PDB file of C-alpha atoms in Angstrom:
ATOM      1  CA  MET P   1     146.169 131.967 -15.406  1.00 50.00           C
ATOM      2  CA  SER P   2     149.280 131.016 -13.381  1.00 58.00           C
ATOM      3  CA  VAL P   3     152.900 132.098 -13.390  1.00 58.00           C
ATOM      4  CA  GLU P   4     153.709 128.858 -15.186  1.00 55.00           C
ATOM      5  CA  THR P   5     151.334 129.861 -17.976  1.00 53.00           C
ATOM      6  CA  VAL P   6     153.040 133.230 -18.259  1.00 59.00           C
ATOM      7  CA  GLU P   7     156.424 131.535 -18.407  1.00 56.00           C
ATOM      8  CA  SER P   8     155.281 129.370 -21.288  1.00 52.00           C
ATOM      9  CA  SER P   9     153.273 131.945 -23.224  1.00 48.00           C
ATOM     10  CA  ALA P  10     154.498 135.469 -22.392  1.00 49.00           C
ATOM     11  CA  GLY P  11     157.632 135.184 -24.472  1.00 45.00           C
ATOM     12  CA  PRO P  12     157.412 136.095 -28.144  1.00 45.00           C
ATOM     13  CA  THR P  13     157.793 132.499 -29.368  1.00 46.00           C
ATOM     14  CA  PRO P  14     155.350 132.938 -32.305  1.00 47.00           C
ATOM     15  CA  ARG P  15     157.433 135.842 -33.487  1.00 58.00           C
ATOM     16  CA  LYS P  16     160.774 134.040 -33.358  1.00 64.00           C
ATOM     17  CA  GLY P  17     160.809 133.432 -37.099  1.00 63.00           C
ATOM     18  CA  ILE P  18     159.943 137.061 -37.811  1.00 70.00           C
ATOM     19  CA  SER P  19     162.553 138.219 -35.294  1.00 72.00           C
ATOM     20  CA  ILE P  20     165.259 136.131 -36.938  1.00 79.00           C
ATOM     21  CA  LEU P  21     164.255 137.339 -40.398  1.00 82.00           C
ATOM     22  CA  PHE P  22     164.263 140.950 -39.217  1.00 83.00           C
ATOM     23  CA  GLY P  23     167.668 140.444 -37.607  1.00 84.00           C
ATOM     24  CA  LEU P  24     169.069 139.048 -40.844  1.00 89.00           C
ATOM     25  CA  THR P  25     167.592 142.041 -42.688  1.00 89.00           C
ATOM     26  CA  LEU P  26     169.354 144.431 -40.311  1.00 90.00           C
ATOM     27  CA  LEU P  27     172.600 142.513 -40.709  1.00 93.00           C
ATOM     28  CA  GLY P  28     172.234 142.695 -44.478  1.00 94.00           C
ATOM     29  CA  LEU P  29     171.611 146.440 -44.268  1.00 92.00           C
ATOM     30  CA  LEU P  30     174.705 146.887 -42.119  1.00 94.00           C
ATOM     31  CA  LEU P  31     176.866 144.916 -44.543  1.00 95.00           C
ATOM     32  CA  PHE P  32     175.405 146.870 -47.460  1.00 95.00           C
ATOM     33  CA  LEU P  33     176.315 150.168 -45.772  1.00 94.00           C
ATOM     34  CA  TRP P  34     179.844 148.954 -45.119  1.00 95.00           C
ATOM     35  CA  LEU P  35     180.288 147.894 -48.751  1.00 95.00           C
ATOM     36  CA  LEU P  36     178.756 151.119 -50.037  1.00 95.00           C
ATOM     37  CA  LEU P  37     181.003 153.281 -47.870  1.00 95.00           C
ATOM     38  CA  GLY P  38     183.976 151.151 -48.858  1.00 93.00           C
ATOM     39  CA  PHE P  39     183.377 152.151 -52.482  1.00 93.00           C
ATOM     40  CA  ALA P  40     182.433 155.752 -51.699  1.00 93.00           C
ATOM     41  CA  THR P  41     185.522 156.580 -49.649  1.00 91.00           C
ATOM     42  CA  ASN P  42     189.058 155.254 -49.491  1.00 90.00           C
ATOM     43  CA  SER P  43     189.360 155.695 -45.732  1.00 93.00           C
ATOM     44  CA  PHE P  44     186.385 153.669 -44.499  1.00 94.00           C
ATOM     45  CA  TRP P  45     188.136 150.291 -44.461  1.00 94.00           C
ATOM     46  CA  THR P  46     191.306 151.582 -42.833  1.00 94.00           C
ATOM     47  CA  PRO P  47     192.117 149.854 -39.508  1.00 93.00           C
ATOM     48  CA  ASN P  48     191.944 153.125 -37.567  1.00 94.00           C
ATOM     49  CA  ASN P  49     188.491 153.982 -38.887  1.00 95.00           C
ATOM     50  CA  ILE P  50     187.051 150.504 -38.281  1.00 95.00           C
ATOM     51  CA  SER P  51     188.449 150.518 -34.741  1.00 94.00           C
ATOM     52  CA  ASN P  52     186.966 153.944 -34.103  1.00 93.00           C
ATOM     53  CA  LEU P  53     183.573 152.849 -35.482  1.00 95.00           C
ATOM     54  CA  LEU P  54     183.542 149.735 -33.290  1.00 95.00           C
ATOM     55  CA  ARG P  55     184.504 151.711 -30.189  1.00 93.00           C
ATOM     56  CA  GLN P  56     181.819 154.335 -30.662  1.00 91.00           C
ATOM     57  CA  GLY P  57     179.160 151.846 -31.701  1.00 95.00           C
ATOM     58  CA  ALA P  58     179.985 149.642 -28.717  1.00 97.00           C
ATOM     59  CA  MET P  59     178.945 152.241 -26.145  1.00 96.00           C
ATOM     60  CA  THR P  60     175.695 153.029 -27.932  1.00 96.00           C
ATOM     61  CA  ALA P  61     174.996 149.301 -28.286  1.00 97.00           C
ATOM     62  CA  ILE P  62     175.337 148.672 -24.537  1.00 98.00           C
ATOM     63  CA  LEU P  63     173.060 151.629 -23.802  1.00 98.00           C
ATOM     64  CA  ALA P  64     170.542 150.285 -26.319  1.00 97.00           C
ATOM     65  CA  VAL P  65     170.465 146.867 -24.656  1.00 98.00           C
ATOM     66  CA  GLY P  66     169.706 148.462 -21.286  1.00 98.00           C
ATOM     67  CA  GLN P  67     167.088 150.726 -22.847  1.00 97.00           C
ATOM     68  CA  THR P  68     165.460 147.712 -24.501  1.00 97.00           C
ATOM     69  CA  PHE P  69     164.694 146.070 -21.145  1.00 98.00           C
ATOM     70  CA  VAL P  70     162.703 149.169 -20.179  1.00 98.00           C
ATOM     71  CA  ILE P  71     160.949 149.656 -23.522  1.00 97.00           C
ATOM     72  CA  ILE P  72     159.792 146.025 -23.545  1.00 97.00           C
ATOM     73  CA  THR P  73     157.854 146.797 -20.343  1.00 97.00           C
ATOM     74  CA  ALA P  74     156.223 149.733 -22.239  1.00 95.00           C
ATOM     75  CA  GLY P  75     158.412 152.196 -20.337  1.00 97.00           C
ATOM     76  CA  ILE P  76     161.122 154.663 -21.299  1.00 96.00           C
ATOM     77  CA  ASP P  77     164.381 155.834 -19.747  1.00 97.00           C
ATOM     78  CA  LEU P  78     165.415 159.331 -20.815  1.00 96.00           C
ATOM     79  CA  SER P  79     168.204 159.581 -18.258  1.00 97.00           C
ATOM     80  CA  VAL P  80     170.787 157.175 -19.655  1.00 97.00           C
ATOM     81  CA  GLY P  81     172.890 159.872 -21.333  1.00 97.00           C
ATOM     82  CA  ALA P  82     173.004 161.881 -18.105  1.00 97.00           C
ATOM     83  CA  VAL P  83     173.851 158.729 -16.152  1.00 98.00           C
ATOM     84  CA  VAL P  84     176.808 158.160 -18.486  1.00 98.00           C
ATOM     85  CA  GLY P  85     178.120 161.688 -17.929  1.00 97.00           C
ATOM     86  CA  PHE P  86     177.469 161.586 -14.173  1.00 98.00           C
ATOM     87  CA  THR P  87     179.150 158.221 -13.620  1.00 98.00           C
ATOM     88  CA  SER P  88     182.171 159.348 -15.645  1.00 97.00           C
ATOM     89  CA  VAL P  89     182.499 162.154 -13.096  1.00 97.00           C
ATOM     90  CA  ILE P  90     182.054 159.754 -10.168  1.00 97.00           C
ATOM     91  CA  VAL P  91     184.750 157.316 -11.281  1.00 98.00           C
ATOM     92  CA  ALA P  92     187.147 160.172 -12.107  1.00 97.00           C
ATOM     93  CA  TRP P  93     186.472 161.784  -8.715  1.00 97.00           C
ATOM     94  CA  LEU P  94     187.021 158.501  -6.849  1.00 97.00           C
ATOM     95  CA  LEU P  95     190.262 157.744  -8.692  1.00 97.00           C
ATOM     96  CA  ALA P  96     191.514 161.304  -8.067  1.00 96.00           C
ATOM     97  CA  ALA P  97     190.771 160.767  -4.374  1.00 95.00           C
ATOM     98  CA  GLY P  98     193.047 157.705  -4.326  1.00 95.00           C
ATOM     99  CA  VAL P  99     190.323 155.051  -4.210  1.00 96.00           C
ATOM    100  CA  PRO P 100     191.562 151.695  -5.586  1.00 97.00           C
ATOM    101  CA  LEU P 101     190.496 151.076  -9.172  1.00 97.00           C
ATOM    102  CA  TRP P 102     188.428 147.975  -8.425  1.00 97.00           C
ATOM    103  CA  LEU P 103     186.541 149.748  -5.656  1.00 98.00           C
ATOM    104  CA  ALA P 104     185.926 152.832  -7.827  1.00 97.00           C
ATOM    105  CA  VAL P 105     184.460 150.627 -10.570  1.00 98.00           C
ATOM    106  CA  ILE P 106     182.179 148.751  -8.165  1.00 98.00           C
ATOM    107  CA  ALA P 107     181.045 151.972  -6.486  1.00 98.00           C
ATOM    108  CA  THR P 108     180.241 153.549  -9.844  1.00 98.00           C
ATOM    109  CA  LEU P 109     178.176 150.550 -10.941  1.00 98.00           C
ATOM    110  CA  ALA P 110     176.413 150.587  -7.563  1.00 98.00           C
ATOM    111  CA  ILE P 111     175.384 154.174  -8.209  1.00 98.00           C
ATOM    112  CA  GLY P 112     173.865 153.025 -11.484  1.00 98.00           C
ATOM    113  CA  VAL P 113     171.856 150.423  -9.564  1.00 98.00           C
ATOM    114  CA  LEU P 114     170.626 153.080  -7.114  1.00 98.00           C
ATOM    115  CA  ILE P 115     169.584 155.430  -9.913  1.00 98.00           C
ATOM    116  CA  GLY P 116     167.582 152.654 -11.573  1.00 98.00           C
ATOM    117  CA  ALA P 117     165.958 151.751  -8.244  1.00 98.00           C
ATOM    118  CA  PHE P 118     165.031 155.412  -7.761  1.00 98.00           C
ATOM    119  CA  HIS P 119     163.356 155.481 -11.164  1.00 98.00           C
ATOM    120  CA  ALA P 120     161.354 152.354 -10.378  1.00 98.00           C
ATOM    121  CA  PHE P 121     160.397 153.735  -6.951  1.00 98.00           C
ATOM    122  CA  GLY P 122     159.054 156.882  -8.594  1.00 97.00           C
ATOM    123  CA  ILE P 123     157.024 154.818 -11.052  1.00 97.00           C
ATOM    124  CA  VAL P 124     155.779 152.104  -8.683  1.00 97.00           C
ATOM    125  CA  ARG P 125     155.373 153.918  -5.372  1.00 96.00           C
ATOM    126  CA  MET P 126     154.846 157.538  -6.388  1.00 96.00           C
ATOM    127  CA  GLY P 127     152.794 156.802  -9.483  1.00 95.00           C
ATOM    128  CA  LEU P 128     154.889 159.039 -11.719  1.00 97.00           C
ATOM    129  CA  PRO P 129     155.073 158.392 -15.470  1.00 96.00           C
ATOM    130  CA  ALA P 130     158.401 156.930 -16.570  1.00 97.00           C
ATOM    131  CA  PHE P 131     158.849 159.871 -18.923  1.00 95.00           C
ATOM    132  CA  ILE P 132     158.641 162.376 -16.036  1.00 97.00           C
ATOM    133  CA  ILE P 133     160.825 160.627 -13.460  1.00 97.00           C
ATOM    134  CA  THR P 134     163.619 159.866 -15.928  1.00 97.00           C
ATOM    135  CA  LEU P 135     163.441 163.346 -17.460  1.00 96.00           C
ATOM    136  CA  ALA P 136     163.797 164.825 -13.956  1.00 97.00           C
ATOM    137  CA  THR P 137     166.822 162.602 -13.339  1.00 97.00           C
ATOM    138  CA  LEU P 138     168.332 163.666 -16.649  1.00 96.00           C
ATOM    139  CA  THR P 139     168.396 167.324 -15.641  1.00 96.00           C
ATOM    140  CA  SER P 140     169.264 166.657 -11.989  1.00 97.00           C
ATOM    141  CA  LEU P 141     172.258 164.426 -12.679  1.00 97.00           C
ATOM    142  CA  ARG P 142     173.710 166.955 -15.112  1.00 96.00           C
ATOM    143  CA  GLY P 143     173.429 169.604 -12.406  1.00 96.00           C
ATOM    144  CA  ILE P 144     174.887 167.423  -9.653  1.00 97.00           C
ATOM    145  CA  GLY P 145     177.795 166.458 -11.884  1.00 96.00           C
ATOM    146  CA  LEU P 146     178.525 170.089 -12.661  1.00 96.00           C
ATOM    147  CA  LEU P 147     178.404 170.946  -8.957  1.00 96.00           C
ATOM    148  CA  ILE P 148     180.913 168.193  -8.156  1.00 94.00           C
ATOM    149  CA  THR P 149     183.308 169.408 -10.853  1.00 94.00           C
ATOM    150  CA  ASN P 150     182.578 173.135 -10.418  1.00 94.00           C
ATOM    151  CA  GLY P 151     181.626 173.202 -14.078  1.00 91.00           C
ATOM    152  CA  SER P 152     185.004 171.812 -15.114  1.00 93.00           C
ATOM    153  CA  THR P 153     186.372 168.323 -15.755  1.00 95.00           C
ATOM    154  CA  ILE P 154     188.324 165.832 -13.658  1.00 96.00           C
ATOM    155  CA  SER P 155     191.404 164.338 -15.286  1.00 96.00           C
ATOM    156  CA  ILE P 156     192.086 160.622 -14.885  1.00 95.00           C
ATOM    157  CA  THR P 157     195.734 159.721 -14.394  1.00 93.00           C
ATOM    158  CA  ASN P 158     195.285 156.014 -13.687  1.00 94.00           C
ATOM    159  CA  GLU P 159     196.958 154.474 -16.739  1.00 94.00           C
ATOM    160  CA  ALA P 160     195.586 150.989 -16.129  1.00 94.00           C
ATOM    161  CA  PHE P 161     192.095 152.477 -16.409  1.00 96.00           C
ATOM    162  CA  THR P 162     192.686 154.686 -19.443  1.00 95.00           C
ATOM    163  CA  ASN P 163     194.732 152.105 -21.349  1.00 95.00           C
ATOM    164  CA  PHE P 164     191.889 149.591 -21.233  1.00 94.00           C
ATOM    165  CA  SER P 165     189.709 151.385 -23.789  1.00 91.00           C
ATOM    166  CA  ARG P 166     192.642 151.852 -26.155  1.00 89.00           C
ATOM    167  CA  ALA P 167     193.746 148.226 -26.061  1.00 93.00           C
ATOM    168  CA  ASN P 168     192.938 145.486 -28.564  1.00 93.00           C
ATOM    169  CA  PHE P 169     192.404 141.796 -27.994  1.00 91.00           C
ATOM    170  CA  LEU P 170     192.831 139.468 -30.968  1.00 91.00           C
ATOM    171  CA  GLY P 171     192.901 142.568 -33.142  1.00 90.00           C
ATOM    172  CA  VAL P 172     189.481 143.750 -31.923  1.00 94.00           C
ATOM    173  CA  PRO P 173     189.034 146.821 -29.682  1.00 96.00           C
ATOM    174  CA  SER P 174     188.441 145.961 -26.034  1.00 96.00           C
ATOM    175  CA  LEU P 175     185.318 148.140 -26.017  1.00 96.00           C
ATOM    176  CA  PHE P 176     183.727 145.888 -28.623  1.00 96.00           C
ATOM    177  CA  TRP P 177     184.487 142.861 -26.450  1.00 97.00           C
ATOM    178  CA  MET P 178     182.517 144.597 -23.715  1.00 97.00           C
ATOM    179  CA  VAL P 179     179.474 144.463 -26.010  1.00 97.00           C
ATOM    180  CA  ILE P 180     179.813 140.681 -26.055  1.00 97.00           C
ATOM    181  CA  VAL P 181     180.287 140.609 -22.275  1.00 97.00           C
ATOM    182  CA  VAL P 182     176.969 142.449 -21.922  1.00 97.00           C
ATOM    183  CA  ALA P 183     175.071 140.879 -24.829  1.00 97.00           C
ATOM    184  CA  VAL P 184     175.542 137.203 -23.939  1.00 97.00           C
ATOM    185  CA  PRO P 185     174.070 137.362 -20.403  1.00 97.00           C
ATOM    186  CA  ALA P 186     171.464 139.865 -21.648  1.00 97.00           C
ATOM    187  CA  TYR P 187     170.315 137.372 -24.279  1.00 96.00           C
ATOM    188  CA  ILE P 188     170.154 134.554 -21.735  1.00 96.00           C
ATOM    189  CA  PHE P 189     168.215 136.766 -19.327  1.00 96.00           C
ATOM    190  CA  LEU P 190     165.727 138.127 -21.868  1.00 95.00           C
ATOM    191  CA  HIS P 191     165.088 135.079 -24.026  1.00 93.00           C
ATOM    192  CA  LEU P 192     165.912 132.053 -21.874  1.00 94.00           C
ATOM    193  CA  SER P 193     164.862 132.994 -18.346  1.00 95.00           C
ATOM    194  CA  ARG P 194     161.478 133.435 -16.692  1.00 94.00           C
ATOM    195  CA  PHE P 195     162.398 136.986 -15.687  1.00 94.00           C
ATOM    196  CA  GLY P 196     162.785 137.922 -19.328  1.00 95.00           C
ATOM    197  CA  ARG P 197     159.360 136.477 -20.043  1.00 95.00           C
ATOM    198  CA  TYR P 198     157.983 138.543 -17.183  1.00 97.00           C
ATOM    199  CA  LEU P 199     159.266 141.689 -18.917  1.00 97.00           C
ATOM    200  CA  PHE P 200     157.324 140.780 -22.047  1.00 96.00           C
ATOM    201  CA  ALA P 201     154.245 139.946 -19.985  1.00 96.00           C
ATOM    202  CA  VAL P 202     154.305 143.300 -18.176  1.00 96.00           C
ATOM    203  CA  GLY P 203     154.765 145.159 -21.463  1.00 96.00           C
ATOM    204  CA  SER P 204     151.888 143.276 -23.073  1.00 93.00           C
ATOM    205  CA  ASN P 205     149.388 143.858 -20.257  1.00 94.00           C
ATOM    206  CA  SER P 206     150.608 144.677 -16.772  1.00 94.00           C
ATOM    207  CA  GLU P 207     147.246 143.978 -15.134  1.00 94.00           C
ATOM    208  CA  ALA P 208     146.924 140.582 -16.798  1.00 95.00           C
ATOM    209  CA  ALA P 209     150.502 139.819 -15.772  1.00 95.00           C
ATOM    210  CA  ARG P 210     149.703 140.734 -12.164  1.00 94.00           C
ATOM    211  CA  LEU P 211     146.608 138.528 -12.153  1.00 93.00           C
ATOM    212  CA  SER P 212     148.763 135.721 -13.538  1.00 93.00           C
ATOM    213  CA  GLY P 213     151.039 135.920 -10.520  1.00 93.00           C
ATOM    214  CA  VAL P 214     153.842 138.055 -11.948  1.00 95.00           C
ATOM    215  CA  ASN P 215     155.327 140.513  -9.472  1.00 97.00           C
ATOM    216  CA  VAL P 216     154.907 143.570 -11.705  1.00 97.00           C
ATOM    217  CA  ASN P 217     156.588 145.953  -9.252  1.00 97.00           C
ATOM    218  CA  ARG P 218     159.675 143.782  -8.927  1.00 97.00           C
ATOM    219  CA  THR P 219     159.838 143.354 -12.693  1.00 97.00           C
ATOM    220  CA  THR P 220     159.685 147.142 -13.123  1.00 97.00           C
ATOM    221  CA  TYR P 221     162.508 147.587 -10.624  1.00 98.00           C
ATOM    222  CA  LEU P 222     164.559 144.993 -12.473  1.00 97.00           C
ATOM    223  CA  ALA P 223     164.091 146.655 -15.868  1.00 98.00           C
ATOM    224  CA  TYR P 224     165.097 150.145 -14.732  1.00 98.00           C
ATOM    225  CA  ILE P 225     168.005 148.897 -12.627  1.00 98.00           C
ATOM    226  CA  LEU P 226     169.382 147.010 -15.631  1.00 98.00           C
ATOM    227  CA  SER P 227     169.031 150.108 -17.819  1.00 98.00           C
ATOM    228  CA  SER P 228     170.843 152.409 -15.389  1.00 98.00           C
ATOM    229  CA  THR P 229     173.517 149.818 -14.649  1.00 98.00           C
ATOM    230  CA  CYS P 230     174.261 149.505 -18.372  1.00 98.00           C
ATOM    231  CA  ALA P 231     174.473 153.313 -18.528  1.00 98.00           C
ATOM    232  CA  ALA P 232     176.864 153.381 -15.556  1.00 98.00           C
ATOM    233  CA  PHE P 233     178.984 150.745 -17.277  1.00 98.00           C
ATOM    234  CA  VAL P 234     179.105 152.905 -20.403  1.00 98.00           C
ATOM    235  CA  GLY P 235     180.102 155.834 -18.168  1.00 97.00           C
ATOM    236  CA  LEU P 236     183.108 153.803 -17.052  1.00 97.00           C
ATOM    237  CA  LEU P 237     184.006 152.966 -20.646  1.00 97.00           C
ATOM    238  CA  LEU P 238     183.633 156.577 -21.781  1.00 97.00           C
ATOM    239  CA  ALA P 239     185.774 157.865 -18.912  1.00 97.00           C
ATOM    240  CA  SER P 240     188.397 155.288 -19.822  1.00 96.00           C
ATOM    241  CA  ARG P 241     188.317 156.299 -23.464  1.00 95.00           C
ATOM    242  CA  ILE P 242     188.549 160.100 -23.061  1.00 95.00           C
ATOM    243  CA  GLY P 243     190.532 160.137 -19.811  1.00 96.00           C
ATOM    244  CA  ILE P 244     188.315 162.653 -18.007  1.00 96.00           C
ATOM    245  CA  GLY P 245     185.127 162.876 -16.019  1.00 96.00           C
ATOM    246  CA  ASN P 246     182.749 165.376 -17.574  1.00 95.00           C
ATOM    247  CA  ALA P 247     179.111 165.810 -16.597  1.00 95.00           C
ATOM    248  CA  THR P 248     178.209 167.236 -19.994  1.00 94.00           C
ATOM    249  CA  GLN P 249     179.472 164.216 -21.925  1.00 93.00           C
ATOM    250  CA  ALA P 250     177.043 161.843 -23.659  1.00 94.00           C
ATOM    251  CA  GLU P 251     174.484 164.578 -24.266  1.00 92.00           C
ATOM    252  CA  GLY P 252     171.732 163.195 -26.488  1.00 89.00           C
ATOM    253  CA  TRP P 253     172.912 159.611 -26.112  1.00 94.00           C
ATOM    254  CA  GLU P 254     169.556 158.654 -24.622  1.00 94.00           C
ATOM    255  CA  LEU P 255     168.017 159.402 -28.017  1.00 91.00           C
ATOM    256  CA  GLN P 256     170.690 157.357 -29.747  1.00 92.00           C
ATOM    257  CA  ALA P 257     169.925 154.439 -27.419  1.00 95.00           C
ATOM    258  CA  ILE P 258     166.191 154.693 -28.035  1.00 93.00           C
ATOM    259  CA  ALA P 259     166.723 155.024 -31.787  1.00 92.00           C
ATOM    260  CA  SER P 260     169.045 151.992 -31.848  1.00 94.00           C
ATOM    261  CA  SER P 261     166.517 149.926 -29.925  1.00 95.00           C
ATOM    262  CA  VAL P 262     163.612 150.976 -32.145  1.00 92.00           C
ATOM    263  CA  ILE P 263     165.588 150.459 -35.358  1.00 90.00           C
ATOM    264  CA  GLY P 264     166.459 147.034 -33.964  1.00 92.00           C
ATOM    265  CA  GLY P 265     162.794 146.098 -33.844  1.00 89.00           C
ATOM    266  CA  THR P 266     161.819 146.992 -30.278  1.00 92.00           C
ATOM    267  CA  SER P 267     158.262 148.288 -30.105  1.00 91.00           C
ATOM    268  CA  LEU P 268     157.720 151.538 -28.217  1.00 90.00           C
ATOM    269  CA  PHE P 269     154.320 150.093 -27.282  1.00 90.00           C
ATOM    270  CA  GLY P 270     155.989 147.305 -25.315  1.00 92.00           C
ATOM    271  CA  ALA P 271     156.156 143.495 -25.357  1.00 90.00           C
ATOM    272  CA  VAL P 272     158.282 143.261 -28.521  1.00 91.00           C
ATOM    273  CA  GLY P 273     162.069 143.298 -28.569  1.00 92.00           C
ATOM    274  CA  SER P 274     165.298 141.347 -28.656  1.00 93.00           C
ATOM    275  CA  VAL P 275     168.963 141.732 -27.775  1.00 95.00           C
ATOM    276  CA  HIS P 276     170.496 141.267 -31.217  1.00 93.00           C
ATOM    277  CA  GLY P 277     168.221 143.856 -32.876  1.00 93.00           C
ATOM    278  CA  PRO P 278     169.309 146.885 -30.806  1.00 95.00           C
ATOM    279  CA  LEU P 279     172.957 145.828 -31.167  1.00 96.00           C
ATOM    280  CA  LEU P 280     172.648 145.871 -34.948  1.00 95.00           C
ATOM    281  CA  GLY P 281     170.630 149.085 -34.765  1.00 94.00           C
ATOM    282  CA  ALA P 282     173.406 150.761 -32.785  1.00 96.00           C
ATOM    283  CA  PHE P 283     176.071 149.799 -35.313  1.00 96.00           C
ATOM    284  CA  ILE P 284     173.845 150.858 -38.210  1.00 93.00           C
ATOM    285  CA  LEU P 285     173.574 154.319 -36.641  1.00 92.00           C
ATOM    286  CA  ALA P 286     177.299 154.361 -35.883  1.00 95.00           C
ATOM    287  CA  THR P 287     178.020 153.445 -39.516  1.00 94.00           C
ATOM    288  CA  ILE P 288     175.733 156.179 -40.830  1.00 91.00           C
ATOM    289  CA  ASN P 289     177.397 158.771 -38.595  1.00 91.00           C
ATOM    290  CA  ASN P 290     180.868 157.527 -39.442  1.00 93.00           C
ATOM    291  CA  GLY P 291     180.174 157.480 -43.161  1.00 92.00           C
ATOM    292  CA  ALA P 292     178.630 160.945 -43.053  1.00 90.00           C
ATOM    293  CA  ASN P 293     181.762 162.287 -41.365  1.00 91.00           C
ATOM    294  CA  LEU P 294     184.023 160.642 -43.935  1.00 92.00           C
ATOM    295  CA  LEU P 295     181.932 162.089 -46.766  1.00 90.00           C
ATOM    296  CA  ASN P 296     181.889 165.531 -45.118  1.00 89.00           C
ATOM    297  CA  VAL P 297     178.115 165.488 -44.802  1.00 86.00           C
ATOM    298  CA  ASN P 298     176.742 168.175 -42.501  1.00 82.00           C
ATOM    299  CA  SER P 299     176.219 166.681 -39.018  1.00 76.00           C
ATOM    300  CA  PHE P 300     172.706 168.096 -38.959  1.00 80.00           C
ATOM    301  CA  TRP P 301     171.764 165.678 -41.731  1.00 82.00           C
ATOM    302  CA  GLN P 302     172.843 162.793 -39.516  1.00 78.00           C
ATOM    303  CA  ARG P 303     170.164 163.741 -37.002  1.00 80.00           C
ATOM    304  CA  ILE P 304     167.578 164.114 -39.741  1.00 85.00           C
ATOM    305  CA  ILE P 305     168.371 160.638 -41.092  1.00 81.00           C
ATOM    306  CA  THR P 306     168.083 159.139 -37.593  1.00 78.00           C
ATOM    307  CA  GLY P 307     164.743 160.853 -37.057  1.00 82.00           C
ATOM    308  CA  LEU P 308     163.373 159.642 -40.389  1.00 85.00           C
ATOM    309  CA  LEU P 309     164.441 156.075 -39.610  1.00 80.00           C
ATOM    310  CA  ILE P 310     162.563 156.204 -36.302  1.00 79.00           C
ATOM    311  CA  ILE P 311     159.412 157.572 -37.975  1.00 86.00           C
ATOM    312  CA  VAL P 312     159.431 154.879 -40.661  1.00 84.00           C
ATOM    313  CA  ILE P 313     160.034 151.996 -38.248  1.00 78.00           C
ATOM    314  CA  VAL P 314     157.470 153.149 -35.677  1.00 79.00           C
ATOM    315  CA  TYR P 315     154.940 153.613 -38.498  1.00 83.00           C
ATOM    316  CA  PHE P 316     155.418 150.036 -39.682  1.00 79.00           C
ATOM    317  CA  ASP P 317     155.244 148.867 -36.060  1.00 75.00           C
ATOM    318  CA  GLN P 318     151.830 150.524 -35.813  1.00 78.00           C
ATOM    319  CA  LEU P 319     150.735 148.774 -38.995  1.00 77.00           C
ATOM    320  CA  ARG P 320     151.875 145.473 -37.520  1.00 70.00           C
ATOM    321  CA  ARG P 321     149.889 146.093 -34.347  1.00 69.00           C
ATOM    322  CA  ARG P 322     146.759 146.935 -36.325  1.00 73.00           C
ATOM    323  CA  GLY P 323     147.152 143.744 -38.328  1.00 67.00           C
ATOM    324  CA  GLU P 324     147.278 141.659 -35.132  1.00 64.00           C
ATOM    325  CA  ARG P 325     143.966 143.054 -33.848  1.00 60.00           C
TER     326      ARG P 325
END
């Protein structure tokens, strides 16, 4: 089998109809939740609440897209929440040191690239499981960030930077526009390029992909670099939104990203996933959390609901896999 064969067959073309149907189901569920919460509470449809929901969901959605690239290869990235907190510290530290805004942004994204490359190096060259190398990074980055800040926070006084996350364009929060900025090239990359098909091929059977001419190591590097770069981008957005760099921010966001991706139809076993699914999954979770807050539901129940959703979806994914055998 050649690379050309992989390019024509590795993508999930037979599942396109199912993927579209599943996406429409998720969209219907999201609209149903919005209508339900609109009747259940008078404050859900207020402009401030919708803007807040879109801003919070946007950051989780971008993380979920990055996480999806990794999960499609049958990997996992547990570090994305720590990367968000760490990069918020980095950009705040650079701006406090007088570094120009454009250079601080580029440097912060470059750090995301390096973190992703380190993860792939650990997996490809050192033979470490993705779970272990990204878990080690999760704890290490939290510690490094706390060392840089001496356990405190770094305030951001650059108004051009902080005003960005609070601005609206055409009545829509700028953070939501960033989802579109990420989602459009992500869709083209994953579904319309050969590199996206290589991700699916590696997730389906890495050895078969290698024998077909796919550079499995390079594909692994690409997946983890994209995941960490998305996390670094979210770190920039979070720092802009809250106006500080804090290494302890975004704790648990890696689980939110994984949950959003899985709810969006990405298989934890690899080779199945999309861009639109995790985006909808992220906003479904954001809606559940937002609605629970408006209804004064204990926050612990929000975590329970998220966990139950993951169990149900992974269970049905297993049933699907058994049916294909």
